[in-house]
Coordinates of C-alpha atoms in Angstrom, one line a residue:
E257 CA -97.8 -40.9 -215.7
E258 CA -94.0 -42.4 -215.7
A259 CA -93.1 -38.8 -214.3
G260 CA -95.5 -39.4 -211.2
I261 CA -97.6 -36.8 -212.4
L262 CA -101.4 -38.1 -212.6
T263 CA -103.7 -36.4 -214.6
P264 CA -107.7 -36.4 -213.6
E265 CA -108.0 -39.1 -216.3
V266 CA -105.3 -41.2 -215.0
K267 CA -106.6 -40.8 -211.4
A268 CA -110.2 -41.7 -212.3
R269 CA -108.6 -45.1 -214.4
L270 CA -106.6 -46.0 -211.3
A271 CA -109.6 -45.4 -208.8
A272 CA -112.0 -47.6 -211.1
A273 CA -109.4 -50.5 -211.2
Y274 CA -108.5 -50.2 -207.7
G275 CA -111.2 -48.7 -205.9
E276 CA -113.3 -51.7 -205.2
A277 CA -110.4 -54.0 -204.2
G278 CA -108.8 -51.4 -201.9
E279 CA -112.1 -50.9 -200.0
H280 CA -112.6 -54.8 -199.5
A281 CA -109.1 -55.2 -198.3
A282 CA -109.6 -52.3 -196.0
A283 CA -112.6 -53.8 -194.6
A284 CA -110.8 -57.2 -194.2
V285 CA -107.9 -55.7 -192.1
A286 CA -110.4 -53.7 -190.0
L287 CA -112.4 -56.8 -189.0
D288 CA -109.2 -58.9 -188.5
A289 CA -107.5 -56.4 -186.3
P290 CA -107.6 -56.9 -182.4
P291 CA -109.4 -54.8 -180.2
P292 CA -107.2 -52.2 -178.3
G293 CA -106.1 -53.0 -175.0
Q294 CA -104.9 -56.3 -173.4
T295 CA -104.8 -59.0 -176.1
A296 CA -102.7 -61.6 -174.5
L297 CA -104.3 -64.1 -172.3
F298 CA -104.5 -62.9 -168.7
N299 CA -106.0 -64.4 -165.6
Q300 CA -106.8 -61.5 -163.3
W301 CA -106.7 -63.9 -160.0
E302 CA -103.5 -65.3 -160.8
D303 CA -101.8 -63.6 -157.8
A304 CA -105.1 -63.9 -155.7
V305 CA -105.2 -65.5 -152.2
E306 CA -108.3 -67.0 -150.7
C307 CA -110.5 -64.9 -148.1
A308 CA -109.8 -66.2 -144.4
K309 CA -113.5 -65.4 -143.6
C310 CA -115.6 -66.9 -146.4
G311 CA -113.1 -68.7 -148.7
G312 CA -113.9 -66.5 -151.6
R313 CA -111.4 -64.9 -154.3
M314 CA -109.7 -61.9 -153.1
V315 CA -108.8 -59.0 -155.7
R316 CA -105.9 -56.4 -155.4
T317 CA -106.9 -53.1 -154.1
G318 CA -103.6 -51.3 -154.6
S319 CA -100.9 -53.2 -152.5
C320 CA -103.8 -54.9 -150.7
Y321 CA -106.5 -57.7 -151.3
T322 CA -110.2 -57.2 -150.7
C323 CA -112.7 -60.1 -151.0
R324 CA -115.3 -59.6 -153.6
D325 CA -117.9 -61.7 -151.6
C326 CA -117.9 -60.5 -148.2
G327 CA -115.6 -57.3 -148.3
T328 CA -112.8 -58.5 -145.8
N329 CA -109.6 -56.8 -146.9
T330 CA -105.7 -57.8 -145.7
G331 CA -105.6 -55.0 -143.1
C332 CA -104.1 -52.3 -145.4
S333 CA -105.5 -48.9 -145.1

C-alpha cells in the first residue's frame, strides 16, 4: 500500500470507504455544472432596429436585418 501497489483487498477496502461519498460528490458536480454553450447573460436584440413598416423588432440575417413580424428586410440580398 505504501509503495503504491494496491492488492485486491486494499482496493475493496478503499472502494467501500470512498465509493458512496464519491458517487454523491460526482452527482452534485453534475447537477451544479452549467449547460454547454452560452452561459453569460445575453440580449439577442441588443443591436436590433425597429422595422420601418410595422414597428416590430428586426433580427440579424447575415449582415442585414429582417423583421420577424412582417418579413421586411433592410434591402440586403
